[in-house]
XYZ file of C-alpha atoms in Angstrom:
781
model
C 79.847 -50.889 -58.753
C 77.446 -47.921 -58.604
C 80.046 -45.713 -56.917
C 82.723 -46.709 -59.421
C 80.313 -45.804 -62.229
C 79.643 -42.420 -60.619
C 83.380 -41.773 -60.402
C 83.813 -42.613 -64.075
C 85.984 -45.662 -63.404
C 86.518 -48.355 -66.007
C 88.773 -51.378 -65.589
C 91.675 -51.317 -68.005
C 92.110 -53.977 -70.722
C 95.075 -56.267 -70.025
C 96.686 -55.352 -73.368
C 96.752 -51.694 -72.381
C 98.185 -52.465 -68.944
C 100.897 -54.685 -70.420
C 101.790 -52.060 -73.015
C 102.003 -49.187 -70.541
C 104.174 -51.146 -68.122
C 106.498 -52.129 -70.980
C 106.771 -48.519 -72.204
C 107.582 -47.298 -68.707
C 110.213 -49.997 -68.304
C 111.812 -48.966 -71.596
C 111.691 -45.252 -70.737
C 113.428 -45.939 -67.428
C 116.249 -47.683 -69.284
C 116.562 -45.435 -72.331
C 115.604 -41.996 -71.012
C 116.644 -42.125 -67.362
C 119.551 -44.568 -67.648
C 118.140 -47.098 -65.163
C 119.680 -50.281 -66.562
C 117.297 -52.711 -64.849
C 114.171 -50.648 -65.448
C 111.318 -51.475 -63.094
C 113.434 -54.203 -61.468
C 115.942 -51.680 -60.116
C 115.680 -51.500 -56.327
C 115.586 -47.703 -56.285
C 112.557 -47.503 -58.592
C 109.432 -46.796 -56.562
C 106.252 -47.223 -58.612
C 102.775 -45.939 -57.767
C 99.370 -46.647 -59.260
C 97.282 -43.927 -57.542
C 93.934 -45.437 -58.537
C 94.848 -49.107 -58.594
C 91.369 -50.644 -58.606
C 91.727 -54.415 -58.506
C 95.496 -54.231 -58.924
C 96.003 -54.755 -62.642
C 98.958 -52.366 -62.934
C 100.538 -53.416 -59.640
C 100.436 -57.064 -60.695
C 101.721 -56.265 -64.205
C 104.678 -54.352 -62.741
C 105.538 -57.338 -60.543
C 105.387 -59.608 -63.592
C 107.701 -57.258 -65.478
C 110.143 -57.292 -62.560
C 109.947 -61.098 -62.523
C 110.775 -61.188 -66.234
C 113.822 -58.923 -65.827
C 115.115 -60.855 -62.826
C 114.681 -64.096 -64.729
C 116.939 -62.695 -67.456
C 119.560 -61.936 -64.791
C 119.776 -65.612 -63.806
C 118.865 -65.254 -60.134
C 117.320 -68.710 -59.832
C 115.661 -69.327 -56.473
C 116.227 -65.744 -55.286
C 113.903 -64.296 -57.887
C 110.639 -64.869 -56.043
C 111.859 -63.254 -52.842
C 113.124 -60.229 -54.745
C 109.756 -59.767 -56.450
C 108.122 -60.138 -53.047
C 110.412 -57.468 -51.624
C 109.309 -55.141 -54.419
C 105.666 -55.861 -53.624
C 106.216 -55.153 -49.945
C 108.285 -51.998 -50.279
C 108.265 -50.145 -53.593
C 105.412 -51.199 -55.895
C 102.614 -49.123 -54.424
C 98.902 -48.945 -55.044
C 96.341 -46.480 -53.700
C 92.617 -47.171 -53.919
C 89.669 -45.251 -52.480
C 87.011 -47.995 -52.650
C 87.119 -50.971 -50.248
C 85.926 -53.748 -52.588
C 88.559 -53.353 -55.341
C 91.167 -52.651 -52.633
C 90.546 -56.125 -51.207
C 90.639 -57.721 -54.655
C 93.963 -55.992 -55.359
C 95.489 -57.589 -52.264
C 94.185 -60.985 -53.329
C 95.662 -60.577 -56.832
C 99.074 -59.560 -55.568
C 99.046 -62.410 -53.058
C 98.088 -64.867 -55.785
C 100.910 -63.637 -58.048
C 103.505 -63.993 -55.271
C 102.198 -67.445 -54.475
C 102.695 -68.377 -58.130
C 106.311 -67.291 -57.811
C 106.794 -69.401 -54.692
C 107.141 -66.379 -52.428
C 103.833 -66.296 -50.561
C 103.087 -63.540 -48.086
C 103.444 -64.417 -44.405
C 100.781 -63.581 -41.868
C 102.551 -60.391 -40.805
C 103.254 -59.230 -44.368
C 101.113 -57.178 -46.719
C 101.425 -55.794 -50.196
C 101.940 -52.023 -50.415
C 98.360 -51.373 -51.523
C 96.579 -48.838 -49.328
C 93.018 -47.681 -48.838
C 93.379 -43.937 -49.333
C 92.475 -40.922 -51.423
C 95.457 -40.472 -53.750
C 94.695 -36.780 -54.257
C 95.314 -35.723 -50.657
C 97.890 -36.228 -47.927
C 101.010 -35.352 -49.933
C 101.959 -32.544 -47.575
C 102.145 -32.765 -43.749
C 98.927 -31.567 -42.160
C 97.300 -31.834 -38.734
C 94.204 -33.924 -39.267
C 91.492 -35.080 -36.961
C 91.985 -38.831 -36.246
C 89.572 -41.187 -37.951
C 87.056 -42.882 -35.629
C 88.313 -46.395 -36.434
C 91.899 -47.243 -35.348
C 92.452 -49.547 -38.321
C 91.520 -46.872 -40.836
C 93.622 -44.288 -39.013
C 96.635 -46.614 -39.155
C 96.011 -47.194 -42.875
C 95.893 -43.461 -43.513
C 99.117 -42.826 -41.607
C 101.016 -45.498 -43.548
C 99.727 -44.192 -46.878
C 100.583 -40.572 -46.040
C 104.063 -41.562 -44.887
C 104.655 -43.096 -48.316
C 103.177 -40.063 -50.061
C 105.475 -37.691 -48.216
C 108.662 -39.749 -47.941
C 108.875 -42.481 -50.601
C 111.167 -41.512 -53.544
C 108.472 -42.259 -56.140
C 109.992 -42.418 -59.623
C 107.066 -43.780 -61.662
C 103.351 -42.999 -61.476
C 101.130 -44.919 -63.858
C 97.557 -46.101 -64.189
C 94.056 -45.286 -65.369
C 92.670 -42.334 -63.420
C 88.872 -41.981 -63.295
C 87.253 -39.594 -65.768
C 84.251 -37.618 -64.648
C 83.502 -34.218 -66.109
C 81.042 -33.583 -63.278
C 83.334 -34.497 -60.391
C 81.994 -31.737 -58.195
C 83.690 -28.842 -56.443
C 87.110 -29.725 -55.062
C 88.058 -28.646 -51.557
C 91.285 -28.239 -49.608
C 94.282 -29.915 -51.182
C 92.209 -31.059 -54.165
C 91.253 -27.460 -54.930
C 94.900 -26.619 -55.524
C 95.108 -29.504 -57.990
C 92.131 -28.304 -59.993
C 93.400 -24.695 -60.070
C 96.993 -25.334 -61.090
C 96.443 -25.355 -64.867
C 94.299 -22.237 -65.072
C 97.291 -19.903 -65.382
C 99.107 -19.341 -68.670
C 102.049 -17.270 -69.823
C 102.316 -17.456 -73.620
C 99.281 -19.434 -74.646
C 95.595 -18.413 -74.680
C 93.775 -18.728 -71.371
C 91.741 -21.886 -70.690
C 88.086 -21.844 -71.757
C 85.176 -23.977 -70.612
C 84.875 -26.495 -67.793
C 87.264 -29.248 -68.882
C 89.720 -28.693 -66.019
C 87.007 -29.828 -63.601
C 87.298 -33.393 -64.911
C 88.586 -35.722 -62.211
C 91.437 -37.166 -64.281
C 93.054 -33.702 -64.483
C 93.554 -33.719 -60.717
C 95.382 -37.047 -60.977
C 97.611 -35.672 -63.715
C 98.470 -32.652 -61.584
C 99.132 -34.805 -58.503
C 101.492 -37.011 -60.534
C 103.217 -34.118 -62.297
C 103.788 -32.275 -59.033
C 105.152 -35.370 -57.301
C 107.598 -36.258 -60.088
C 108.659 -32.762 -61.165
C 108.644 -30.852 -57.896
C 109.535 -33.512 -55.339
C 111.493 -36.389 -56.873
C 112.863 -34.082 -59.560
C 112.896 -36.757 -62.246
C 110.784 -39.738 -63.248
C 107.895 -40.873 -65.432
C 104.142 -40.334 -65.506
C 102.170 -42.754 -67.680
C 98.373 -42.477 -67.695
C 95.588 -43.602 -69.977
C 92.803 -41.028 -69.861
C 90.125 -39.083 -71.659
C 91.996 -37.506 -74.580
C 90.238 -34.139 -74.481
C 93.258 -32.564 -72.801
C 95.386 -33.114 -75.905
C 93.711 -30.329 -77.894
C 90.749 -28.998 -75.927
C 90.726 -25.264 -75.207
C 90.143 -25.929 -71.502
C 93.626 -27.412 -71.196
C 95.919 -24.812 -72.742
C 97.662 -24.114 -69.427
C 98.079 -27.821 -68.736
C 99.774 -28.372 -72.092
C 101.936 -25.253 -71.756
C 103.219 -26.480 -68.410
C 103.970 -29.996 -69.630
C 106.026 -28.685 -72.533
C 107.944 -26.655 -69.971
C 108.525 -29.260 -67.221
C 108.968 -32.546 -69.117
C 111.837 -33.686 -71.327
C 109.807 -36.084 -73.461
C 106.067 -36.323 -74.186
C 104.823 -39.412 -76.019
C 101.170 -39.765 -76.980
C 99.419 -42.927 -78.149
C 96.080 -41.547 -79.366
C 93.589 -44.413 -79.162
C 90.613 -42.483 -80.629
C 87.301 -44.405 -80.322
C 85.422 -41.164 -79.712
C 81.650 -40.855 -80.160
C 81.581 -37.070 -80.447
C 84.521 -36.094 -82.673
C 84.649 -39.058 -85.026
C 81.434 -41.004 -84.430
C 83.608 -44.039 -83.560
C 84.723 -44.432 -87.149
C 88.197 -44.426 -88.677
C 89.190 -41.825 -91.294
C 88.183 -44.313 -93.993
C 84.785 -44.977 -92.403
C 85.435 -48.305 -90.664
C 84.431 -49.096 -87.059
C 86.631 -47.546 -84.396
C 85.525 -48.824 -80.988
C 86.870 -47.547 -77.710
C 89.919 -49.338 -76.345
C 87.619 -50.122 -73.418
C 85.104 -52.070 -75.507
C 84.122 -55.553 -74.358
C 82.110 -58.492 -75.646
C 79.083 -57.094 -73.828
C 79.719 -53.458 -74.753
C 81.176 -53.337 -78.256
C 81.586 -49.559 -78.394
C 83.018 -49.130 -74.900
C 83.056 -45.673 -73.336
C 81.891 -42.668 -75.345
C 84.945 -40.411 -75.108
C 88.187 -41.027 -76.943
C 91.252 -42.012 -74.956
C 95.015 -41.669 -75.138
C 98.076 -42.991 -73.350
C 100.497 -40.264 -72.296
C 104.065 -41.086 -71.281
C 105.721 -38.016 -69.729
C 109.442 -38.177 -68.916
C 111.317 -35.789 -66.632
C 115.113 -36.009 -66.527
C 117.352 -34.854 -63.683
C 119.147 -32.537 -66.104
C 116.054 -30.944 -67.518
C 115.496 -29.349 -70.936
C 111.979 -28.192 -71.954
C 110.569 -29.829 -75.088
C 109.388 -28.088 -78.240
C 108.131 -31.209 -80.027
C 105.856 -34.097 -79.092
C 106.060 -37.761 -80.110
C 102.610 -38.686 -81.376
C 100.768 -41.476 -83.163
C 97.181 -42.435 -83.965
C 95.826 -45.929 -83.397
C 92.561 -46.711 -85.161
C 90.125 -49.523 -85.749
C 89.588 -52.934 -84.265
C 93.262 -53.960 -84.173
C 94.586 -51.180 -81.910
C 94.992 -53.655 -79.023
C 97.348 -55.803 -81.102
C 99.084 -52.719 -82.501
C 99.929 -51.597 -78.980
C 101.424 -54.910 -77.961
C 103.368 -55.213 -81.207
C 105.168 -51.927 -80.460
C 105.619 -52.260 -76.701
C 109.368 -52.853 -76.995
C 109.992 -50.630 -80.038
C 112.228 -47.598 -80.072
C 110.169 -44.361 -79.939
C 111.729 -43.130 -83.184
C 110.235 -46.172 -84.930
C 106.757 -45.660 -83.467
C 105.966 -41.959 -83.300
C 105.931 -38.911 -85.527
C 107.379 -35.672 -84.235
C 104.862 -32.818 -83.930
C 105.466 -29.186 -83.050
C 102.511 -27.776 -81.083
C 101.196 -24.497 -82.505
C 101.013 -21.646 -80.015
C 98.176 -20.025 -81.998
C 96.005 -23.099 -81.442
C 96.711 -23.464 -77.751
C 99.700 -25.842 -78.071
C 97.727 -28.992 -79.026
C 99.611 -32.220 -78.299
C 98.178 -33.978 -81.325
C 98.214 -33.459 -85.057
C 96.417 -30.215 -85.827
C 96.629 -29.748 -89.567
C 97.028 -26.187 -90.808
C 98.430 -24.783 -94.031
C 101.815 -23.160 -93.513
C 100.401 -19.632 -94.014
C 97.150 -20.248 -92.139
C 97.951 -18.171 -89.052
C 98.854 -15.149 -91.145
C 95.317 -14.948 -92.565
C 92.551 -12.893 -90.927
C 89.954 -14.570 -88.726
C 86.332 -14.593 -89.780
C 85.269 -11.929 -87.190
C 88.036 -9.645 -88.472
C 86.514 -9.729 -91.954
C 82.858 -9.695 -90.871
C 82.890 -7.834 -87.531
C 79.162 -8.058 -86.683
C 77.570 -11.391 -85.834
C 74.579 -12.633 -83.860
C 74.053 -15.912 -81.996
C 71.277 -18.255 -83.025
C 67.918 -18.336 -81.274
C 67.397 -20.784 -78.418
C 63.750 -21.508 -77.662
C 64.132 -24.148 -74.890
C 60.570 -25.097 -75.956
C 61.021 -26.221 -79.550
C 58.014 -28.503 -79.645
C 55.681 -25.630 -78.719
C 57.201 -22.545 -80.381
C 58.364 -24.175 -83.634
C 56.333 -26.091 -86.198
C 56.723 -27.529 -89.667
C 53.115 -26.456 -90.381
C 52.197 -22.805 -89.940
C 48.516 -23.530 -89.319
C 49.407 -25.942 -86.497
C 51.582 -23.306 -84.849
C 48.854 -20.657 -85.292
C 46.355 -22.867 -83.472
C 48.828 -23.659 -80.706
C 49.602 -19.991 -80.065
C 45.929 -18.992 -80.285
C 45.101 -21.507 -77.569
C 47.954 -20.295 -75.360
C 46.662 -16.712 -75.620
C 43.011 -17.682 -75.067
C 42.061 -16.574 -71.528
C 39.143 -19.020 -71.553
C 41.591 -21.956 -71.585
C 43.042 -22.677 -68.146
C 46.694 -23.270 -67.318
C 45.872 -26.889 -66.520
C 44.318 -27.394 -69.942
C 47.356 -25.838 -71.642
C 49.606 -28.059 -69.525
C 47.666 -31.139 -70.607
C 47.864 -30.198 -74.300
C 51.394 -28.750 -74.370
C 53.394 -29.939 -71.324
C 56.690 -28.263 -72.249
C 55.320 -24.724 -72.252
C 54.016 -25.155 -68.695
C 57.142 -26.888 -67.322
C 59.059 -24.699 -64.879
C 62.817 -24.187 -65.111
C 65.421 -22.055 -63.378
C 64.662 -18.920 -65.391
C 61.094 -19.665 -66.461
C 57.953 -19.553 -64.345
C 55.248 -20.781 -66.746
C 52.253 -19.563 -64.737
C 53.558 -16.044 -64.191
C 54.748 -15.833 -67.791
C 51.361 -16.789 -69.233
C 49.541 -14.405 -66.897
C 51.773 -11.527 -68.032
C 51.419 -12.372 -71.725
C 47.649 -12.767 -71.515
C 47.436 -9.181 -70.254
C 49.356 -7.937 -73.257
C 47.901 -10.246 -75.914
C 49.353 -12.153 -78.813
C 51.796 -10.622 -81.306
C 51.597 -11.295 -85.083
C 55.103 -12.747 -84.991
C 55.069 -16.082 -86.794
C 58.217 -16.007 -88.925
C 60.291 -18.260 -91.161
C 62.909 -20.084 -89.132
C 66.023 -22.043 -90.132
C 65.738 -24.856 -87.606
C 68.503 -26.982 -89.144
C 70.469 -26.735 -92.417
C 67.981 -27.104 -95.310
C 65.117 -27.387 -92.793
C 63.044 -24.179 -92.772
C 60.060 -24.068 -90.393
C 57.856 -21.545 -88.572
C 58.608 -19.892 -85.230
C 56.457 -17.828 -82.908
C 58.923 -15.083 -81.986
C 58.021 -13.616 -78.612
C 59.739 -10.346 -77.734
C 58.942 -10.344 -74.006
C 59.396 -12.744 -71.060
C 61.243 -16.053 -71.163
C 58.594 -17.901 -73.167
C 61.227 -17.740 -75.888
C 64.374 -18.426 -73.879
C 67.087 -16.613 -75.882
C 65.222 -14.471 -78.414
C 68.280 -12.712 -79.921
C 66.543 -9.377 -80.390
C 69.524 -8.083 -82.358
C 68.921 -10.765 -85.035
C 65.453 -9.743 -86.232
C 66.335 -6.226 -87.512
C 68.905 -7.845 -89.783
C 66.207 -9.841 -91.585
C 65.436 -7.823 -94.688
C 65.191 -8.340 -98.444
C 68.363 -9.798 -99.996
C 70.281 -10.068 -96.715
C 71.808 -13.469 -96.013
C 73.804 -14.967 -93.152
C 76.780 -17.304 -92.899
C 76.737 -19.766 -89.990
C 79.977 -20.561 -88.151
C 81.299 -21.518 -84.742
C 84.384 -20.515 -82.831
C 85.004 -24.138 -81.803
C 83.947 -27.352 -83.492
C 82.360 -30.170 -81.449
C 83.480 -32.728 -84.041
C 86.667 -33.339 -85.982
C 84.916 -32.774 -89.302
C 84.439 -29.120 -90.234
C 80.887 -28.742 -91.555
C 80.089 -25.097 -90.946
C 79.072 -22.563 -93.573
C 75.293 -22.869 -93.761
C 73.672 -19.967 -95.597
C 70.285 -18.710 -94.475
C 68.118 -15.675 -95.200
C 65.818 -16.023 -92.196
C 65.952 -16.094 -88.416
C 67.979 -19.109 -87.330
C 68.308 -21.625 -84.529
C 71.528 -22.237 -82.626
C 71.633 -25.654 -84.335
C 71.288 -27.897 -81.338
C 74.343 -28.805 -79.275
C 76.578 -25.766 -79.034
C 76.117 -22.221 -80.219
C 76.005 -21.306 -83.878
C 76.825 -17.717 -84.780
C 75.464 -15.955 -87.857
C 77.403 -13.340 -89.840
C 75.213 -11.094 -92.067
C 76.447 -9.832 -95.402
C 74.859 -6.438 -94.666
C 73.824 -4.458 -91.596
C 71.233 -2.443 -93.531
C 70.263 -2.145 -97.171
C 73.063 0.370 -97.734
C 75.698 -0.754 -95.233
C 77.966 -3.772 -95.596
C 79.187 -5.812 -92.629
C 82.822 -4.840 -93.112
C 85.522 -2.958 -91.222
C 86.451 0.360 -92.804
C 89.843 -0.942 -93.962
C 88.211 -3.756 -95.959
C 85.597 -1.415 -97.432
C 88.355 0.834 -98.715
C 90.297 -2.192 -99.934
C 87.333 -3.278 -102.078
C 86.421 0.176 -103.384
C 90.021 0.776 -104.467
C 89.850 -2.428 -106.535
C 86.460 -1.703 -108.063
C 84.845 -4.627 -106.243
C 81.393 -5.046 -104.738
C 81.131 -4.647 -100.971
C 79.583 -8.147 -100.859
C 82.711 -9.657 -102.451
C 84.472 -10.584 -99.207
C 81.382 -12.293 -97.795
C 80.965 -14.482 -100.870
C 84.705 -15.133 -101.039
C 84.503 -16.472 -97.476
C 81.617 -18.758 -98.454
C 83.629 -20.163 -101.359
C 86.688 -20.714 -99.172
C 84.929 -22.411 -96.269
C 83.337 -24.949 -98.624
C 86.542 -25.873 -100.443
C 87.337 -29.531 -99.644
C 91.052 -28.744 -99.905
C 90.744 -25.855 -97.434
C 88.963 -28.127 -94.962
C 91.531 -30.904 -95.325
C 94.640 -28.720 -95.150
C 93.424 -26.843 -92.086
C 91.405 -29.547 -90.318
C 93.212 -29.264 -86.999
C 93.099 -25.487 -86.843
C 89.425 -25.358 -87.804
C 88.515 -27.429 -84.739
C 89.902 -24.927 -82.293
C 89.123 -21.376 -83.327
C 87.282 -19.174 -85.793
C 88.172 -20.028 -89.395
C 90.930 -17.968 -90.974
C 90.559 -17.036 -94.641
C 93.209 -15.867 -97.133
C 92.221 -12.524 -98.650
C 93.549 -12.199 -102.219
C 94.908 -8.808 -103.156
C 94.461 -9.411 -106.876
C 91.042 -8.010 -107.899
C 90.407 -10.617 -110.584
C 91.092 -13.471 -108.142
C 88.791 -11.991 -105.520
C 86.089 -11.221 -108.098
C 86.163 -14.823 -109.388
C 86.067 -16.197 -105.837
C 83.096 -13.992 -104.964
C 81.217 -15.207 -108.035
C 81.751 -18.823 -106.982
C 80.654 -17.977 -103.459
C 77.495 -16.271 -104.696
C 76.553 -19.393 -106.686
C 77.265 -21.546 -103.686
C 75.222 -19.302 -101.384
C 72.219 -19.699 -103.691
C 72.540 -23.479 -103.546
C 72.919 -23.487 -99.757
C 69.857 -21.345 -99.024
C 66.642 -23.292 -99.737
C 64.689 -20.010 -99.629
C 66.562 -18.781 -102.726
C 65.571 -20.329 -106.086
C 68.505 -21.953 -107.893
C 68.139 -21.894 -111.720
C 68.834 -25.255 -113.320
C 68.735 -26.923 -109.899
C 65.433 -26.028 -108.236
C 63.660 -23.945 -110.908
C 63.599 -23.656 -114.671
C 64.926 -26.375 -116.940
C 66.949 -28.670 -114.696
C 70.447 -29.779 -115.572
C 70.255 -33.236 -117.165
C 72.414 -35.017 -114.615
C 70.552 -33.520 -111.662
C 67.115 -34.232 -113.098
C 67.600 -38.002 -112.679
C 68.484 -37.673 -108.983
C 66.078 -38.060 -106.080
C 63.135 -39.035 -108.272
C 59.932 -39.837 -106.343
C 59.141 -43.418 -107.392
C 56.295 -45.830 -106.724
C 56.590 -49.593 -106.844
C 55.046 -50.680 -110.135
C 55.165 -47.126 -111.478
C 52.437 -44.516 -111.539
C 51.726 -41.463 -109.408
C 52.358 -41.256 -105.709
C 49.202 -40.618 -103.744
C 47.525 -41.410 -100.443
C 49.533 -43.904 -98.386
C 52.469 -43.595 -100.793
C 53.175 -40.222 -99.208
C 53.365 -41.545 -95.656
C 56.967 -41.576 -94.440
C 56.984 -44.886 -92.578
C 60.509 -46.284 -92.925
C 61.447 -45.671 -89.263
C 63.405 -42.499 -89.829
C 62.529 -41.113 -86.413
C 60.552 -41.570 -83.214
C 59.316 -39.498 -80.295
C 60.945 -39.623 -76.887
C 59.468 -37.731 -73.943
C 61.805 -35.758 -71.691
C 60.361 -33.686 -68.832
C 57.243 -32.941 -70.827
C 59.108 -32.130 -74.051
C 58.814 -34.231 -77.173
C 62.295 -35.040 -78.489
C 62.728 -36.576 -81.923
C 65.213 -39.426 -81.939
C 66.700 -40.425 -85.316
C 66.170 -43.955 -86.618
C 67.914 -46.186 -89.130
C 65.320 -45.683 -91.856
C 65.502 -47.699 -95.060
C 67.967 -47.175 -97.891
C 68.759 -49.657 -100.653
C 72.243 -49.448 -102.141
C 72.641 -50.168 -105.845
C 74.689 -49.390 -108.936
C 73.704 -46.558 -111.272
C 71.520 -47.595 -114.172
C 72.720 -47.035 -117.716
C 70.376 -44.063 -118.067
C 71.652 -42.546 -114.823
C 75.295 -43.015 -115.872
C 74.602 -41.359 -119.219
C 72.957 -38.422 -117.471
C 75.947 -38.077 -115.132
C 78.289 -38.092 -118.124
C 76.296 -35.160 -119.541
C 76.433 -33.442 -116.155
C 80.201 -33.881 -116.207
C 80.340 -32.206 -119.614
C 78.288 -29.317 -118.226
C 80.655 -28.662 -115.321
C 83.874 -29.690 -117.088
C 84.481 -33.036 -115.395
C 85.118 -36.545 -116.662
C 82.694 -39.240 -115.534
C 85.191 -40.785 -113.113
C 85.676 -37.328 -111.555
C 81.909 -36.998 -111.157
C 81.798 -40.364 -109.377
C 84.672 -39.318 -107.108
C 82.681 -36.255 -106.047
C 79.170 -37.663 -105.603
C 79.923 -41.359 -105.079
C 80.349 -44.379 -107.315
C 77.199 -46.002 -105.917
C 73.713 -44.702 -105.290
C 70.764 -45.324 -102.970
C 67.033 -45.590 -103.166
C 65.828 -43.785 -100.052
C 62.454 -45.084 -98.931
C 59.358 -43.252 -97.818
C 57.849 -46.633 -97.042
C 57.914 -50.166 -98.438
C 56.257 -49.141 -101.703
C 57.642 -45.665 -102.448
C 61.070 -44.077 -102.468
C 63.331 -41.400 -103.860
C 65.421 -43.188 -106.464
C 69.048 -42.409 -107.263
C 70.382 -40.488 -104.278
C 74.163 -40.653 -104.848
C 76.129 -41.948 -101.883
C 78.024 -38.782 -101.051
C 74.895 -36.702 -101.486
C 73.137 -38.913 -98.971
C 76.092 -38.686 -96.561
C 76.505 -34.911 -96.950
C 76.898 -33.140 -93.607
C 76.305 -29.474 -92.883
C 76.101 -27.710 -89.535
C 76.958 -30.981 -87.823
C 74.009 -32.889 -89.308
C 73.571 -35.457 -92.079
C 71.232 -33.125 -93.902
C 68.703 -35.331 -95.714
C 68.536 -38.005 -93.034
C 68.003 -35.373 -90.340
C 65.163 -33.784 -92.323
C 63.464 -37.157 -92.723
C 63.750 -38.027 -89.024
C 61.469 -35.107 -88.103
C 58.871 -36.086 -90.699
C 58.382 -39.771 -89.978
C 54.624 -40.362 -89.940
C 54.606 -41.235 -86.223
C 56.429 -37.968 -85.473
C 54.686 -35.546 -87.847
C 51.257 -37.120 -87.490
C 50.372 -36.871 -91.167
C 51.507 -37.930 -94.620
C 53.954 -35.738 -96.482
C 52.530 -33.165 -98.824
C 53.492 -33.533 -102.497
C 55.554 -30.357 -102.260
C 57.487 -31.839 -99.315
C 58.285 -34.978 -101.289
C 59.438 -32.719 -104.112
C 61.562 -30.735 -101.656
C 63.596 -33.843 -100.816
C 64.344 -34.156 -104.527
C 65.393 -30.504 -104.499
C 67.734 -31.090 -101.540
C 69.357 -33.991 -103.371
C 69.963 -31.821 -106.435
C 71.229 -28.806 -104.499
C 73.686 -30.947 -102.569
C 74.866 -32.731 -105.721
C 75.471 -29.355 -107.372
C 77.456 -28.214 -104.319
C 79.629 -31.346 -104.356
C 80.289 -30.986 -108.082
C 81.704 -27.513 -107.400
C 84.491 -29.081 -105.340
C 87.339 -28.915 -107.895
C 86.538 -25.300 -108.794
C 86.380 -24.364 -105.117
C 89.746 -26.045 -104.526
C 91.367 -24.251 -107.477
C 89.890 -20.997 -106.218
C 91.262 -21.605 -102.715
C 94.722 -22.336 -104.123
C 94.641 -19.130 -106.163
C 93.484 -17.139 -103.140
C 96.348 -18.495 -101.042
C 98.863 -17.588 -103.710
C 97.537 -14.032 -103.969
C 96.858 -13.460 -100.249
C 97.697 -10.006 -98.922
C 99.602 -9.550 -95.690
C 97.308 -9.024 -92.722
C 98.586 -6.887 -89.864
C 96.924 -5.168 -86.904
C 93.442 -6.046 -88.134
C 93.835 -4.642 -91.636
C 95.271 -5.646 -95.032
C 98.728 -4.296 -95.793
C 98.491 -2.756 -99.256
């Protein structure tokens, strides 16, 4: 079991096995013209990673069913047995499941009255399915039985006319370096002709080698046949697999994808409407199943081959996907799938990748804002970053105090004295002590809406990735737009605005685009500068137009697929009035998104009536919050130690759902009047229910509208993430009154952003309609 876990092997649910075998049987009949499907005597079937024999047994059952329909009576069992002996093949690398597979096949044949004799065996072999497909002089194995097993398996690999390869190959993104014949498998999809070159490490995943083995065997040796695998679904749209997808569109005649979703990373294991979406591999003891999403791919190669330009695709969601599979096992593909045309610009994704029809004619973000800087990576957050400046000052003073030994520093702050590949803590401290401390404690955007303090160290690896090019861009009135070239999740939530040095926002690498490079120089290519000057527009107009566009709900929905895979593209309106109006919206939005910038009517001055009732600090029984009322003790977060570092783990916290009060509804109606929306439109934007979000059992922020609470930016649920770092057990103190008030401010800023949605959508539509042609990196005027 431990080895199977290391290889990434999971046993396949019976519903999935039954479905895949049925789909292969139907494809044999309908696509390849094999009238008897799997029961035809010339159909050799291989499960290259057969485990305990689920697919092998299911194929034999399918053959039994077909033969029963042919009225063969007492001959049926012997014919199924013949198939098991000669042409239904299984390869397995681990001895224990290999033995179980033999027992299962034997039991199935016994049920059919065709038991195996002493000198007979099922065609299940103990072998590595990824090697031995080509003749090669090998050193004999030390045990005669194993050597004989290898010879039989390699004879089948090299000589059997395999027509079908199906199964559940193991997934393991850290499968190690391949050697010999396996190296060729892992390298095959790294070359491209028309599509962008592969990026990242995805092709190292073990299941890719099985796909290549199967594709090569069917396409290059048999010349026609079917591959049907259930696997990690990253290959469908991941940028590591562009060459793999390009080749499949070239060498197969039909590609059918059953996308089973259930992914922790892209969708959080929820359906588009927010319901549970477990993995297809979930069990009674493991309700969520594996973390990655999965898909079934059925790839058909015909003898008279024609490359495909479209893909048959469907999504299966929720807790009924098992039943949905079985209900469509016998259905015609035209009744089950939608036809998709993979977009070359996105790397030929084999799944729905939504993009507006004109999307690929618009300029990319780096074409409009050519200079960008990556976010800072400290690698020692819990030492170099603090919510409280005075705490960080003390920490840094102690580190630079030569009277305090390395051992004492290690005892107080383990992470800063923990060695890593590029960081020797003892040598680093010795070098820095010689030079002395710098006065470099600066404001730091640690997460969206979460501004802290950072000790910025210009020398050594105390600060791992210091981004020296970032600091000179921090000056009065300059702001930055956060974006990423690729999105780790399906939901696009980029577009944070910050005016201070910024983190790389956790998992991944956030990039920050400044509006200006100096007080007098805009971050624009010359062609765009001239474009704006000729229209009498501010040089900041394009930046703010981009902000408005990226936050349009319609823009995000229409282009959801494209936004996952590359830098955002933005329509640039040629009409000056349209661009001027868009820039004004973007400037308002930028103010709301940057907590360092006061927002009139939202964070300062006389607040808008509807916003004033939101996020109100409230004490049970009324009265002022003081003392223990300010302790955040609703289990929003906890500390976990990892190699000396303190990592904050989010908790469930405490929120109480309720309906709006009459006073709150009246205030929202007034807010609607202010922004030109009916009350039902206001509810659609911020949520038709609200929450009381608790500090503790006796104090809370009342009236946090549902969609405000759920609001995500930079990949984080903003308010909940902020609270997780300030749980009393994590922060070590009660909240300050101004921090409690800041949560109220976040609620109001986010509500104001959400209420801009319709105007942002109208603005995006107008920008599309007036978009100039973009050619060779410049607008065509």
